[in-house]
Every structure is written in C-alpha cells, then in structure tokens.
C-alpha cells in the first residue's frame, strides 16, 4: 500500500528499541532548543491513550468490513471506492503505534491487494478480449467454409462442421502460417541420398574339394581299424583280468560277500580307481558279475556262474551311473579302512 509522506517525524510509525529512544531524545533536545511547547511527553500520552488506540482499531475493522461487504461493487470499472479506502488507510497509518494496529493494517492491505488483482484481471487488453468462438468462425471463413452446401457427407465421415470445406482448406492455413514460422532452408545432397539400396548379395561359389587319392582311401581306414581293434583288445584283456581277480577272491571264501568299493578302489591312485570302475561295469553289462546289497545296505559284487548267465537273461539286469571324485575317493578309503588294492596294476601283475 502506498503511504502518504508527512513533513515531520510524527507522521511515521513509532520505532521501538534504541532507535526510538534516540529519536525521542533528539526531539526533546530540539524542542528545548527551539522553545517549543510540544515535547516527548505529549507523544507518550498519545501512545498510551486507550481511547485513541481503540478508535484507530475500530476504523481499521470498519474499512476491512466495507471492502468485504462491497466487493462486487468495487469490482466494477467505474467504481473508485477501493481508492478511497486506500487513502483512508494511509491517514490512519500515521497514528499507528502498537502491534495490534499494524496487524490490522496488514490485513486490510492483503484484502485490498486481492481485490485489486481480481479487478485488474477483468480489464480488457487494449479494449478487446480473445473470443475462441469468434476466432473459430474467422478461421472457418478463411478456410473457405460454404454453409450453403449440404453437410451430410461430413457428418457421415465423422466431421463436426455443418457445411462444406474444400479439400485444400488446411493448405490455405499452412500457406498463411508460413510467414510466421521460420523454416529451415532445403538442400540437396551432392553425392545423392544416404538412403541407398543395399548392394545385391554376391553369389557364393563353392570350391571343389579335391577327391582323396586311392592311397589315402586305403591307408586311413586301415589305421582307424587298427587303433580301434587294439583299444578294444586292451579293454577286453583288462576286463578278463579283473574277472579273474573276482573269481579267485570268491573261490577263496564263497560265504563272505566281496565289498564293491574295496574291490575297485586303489588307495594309491585315483586314476586307477576310475579305470577299475570302468572295466568292472563291462562285467555287469555282459552278465559276468552281479551286484547286491548286504545286511548293512552296502553294495557287494560276486561272479556269475556259467549256467546263471543264460537263466538270468538281459531283462533282469539294471544299469546305473557311478560318480566319484577325489574327495569321495578319500572318504571311502577312510570309511572302509582300505590299505591295499585288490586289483593289482597291470605292470605289477606282469612282473
């Protein structure tokens, strides 16, 4: 709120603290020097006058109520009531000395500010206001709307315009809007467009493989057969050798079962243990040995008699995969307390 400027210090609000005391002392000294009858005592009496304080507060409340009650009238452009209220508040502000009076003055300022903002929003810019309906009518006229034509086709096609719009209606608007929008200048590629078609795939020519000679045909299969035959013969010999160990241990004491783990595990070599398990599996597959569980539910192995091989048949045999690791191999050695292998290595046996 704009305050009226007074000629003397008595027009401004009272200052508290050291500044107020210094100002009062200065006024007192000026009064003493100028032999003036008005002093600081008169100001103190006005500040402490309860009747004057109540009157000022009452006038502020009357101004606030008048603004709130006459709000609709003050919003009219021809009404200057808001200006009169602000001038009256400036006069009252000269006598404000206490916090309650300053709070009422601030409340009146807030109410008057809101009213002035609302009143300013109702004013027209340069005497005219934007009308969306009128703008739409002018736009349709510029696009060439013909209201004399039947608009049934437009309604059937989903249009909401009662009339006929030519096909180049939006093109007219685009041409008119070009002068208001800066468009980037068009340019052409010196080496043609980047969107070139991919080159056709090249036909792949297959190389003719050279036919192996007659000597190679003869040598390679013969070598493979020899290697396969030698490996098969070695496996068969090892399986027969392990079967001989199994029969000899079984004939020594037919009543006591032979533990499978004690039979195949070599405590001195993990690799030979794996080989023993591998070769023993052929005995089970071919029906030359059988496995069963003893009273402690531990696997046992025993040779099969010649008459039992044909009687048992292949339907009663079952296969399983035995997995072993170095950790399990050591645990089995400790669990069964295996000190020596039952299947001697091939080099020791030959010796």
PDB file of C-alpha atoms in Angstrom, residues 64 70 113 120 139 264 276 318 323 346:
ATOM      1  CA  UNK A  64     -11.972  -4.225   6.238  1.00  0.00           C
ATOM      2  CA  UNK A  70     -18.932  -4.157  -1.044  1.00  0.00           C
ATOM      3  CA  UNK A 113      -4.456  -6.348  -2.857  1.00  0.00           C
ATOM      4  CA  UNK A 120      -7.196  -5.927 -12.945  1.00  0.00           C
ATOM      5  CA  UNK A 139     -10.761 -19.425 -39.278  1.00  0.00           C
ATOM      6  CA  UNK A 264      37.560-101.379  -7.203  1.00  0.00           C
ATOM      7  CA  UNK A 276      38.725-100.285 -12.261  1.00  0.00           C
ATOM      8  CA  UNK A 318      19.641-102.845 -14.479  1.00  0.00           C
ATOM      9  CA  UNK A 323      30.210 -90.957  -9.992  1.00  0.00           C
ATOM     10  CA  UNK A 346      48.940-104.290 -14.848  1.00  0.00           C
TER      11      UNK A 346
END
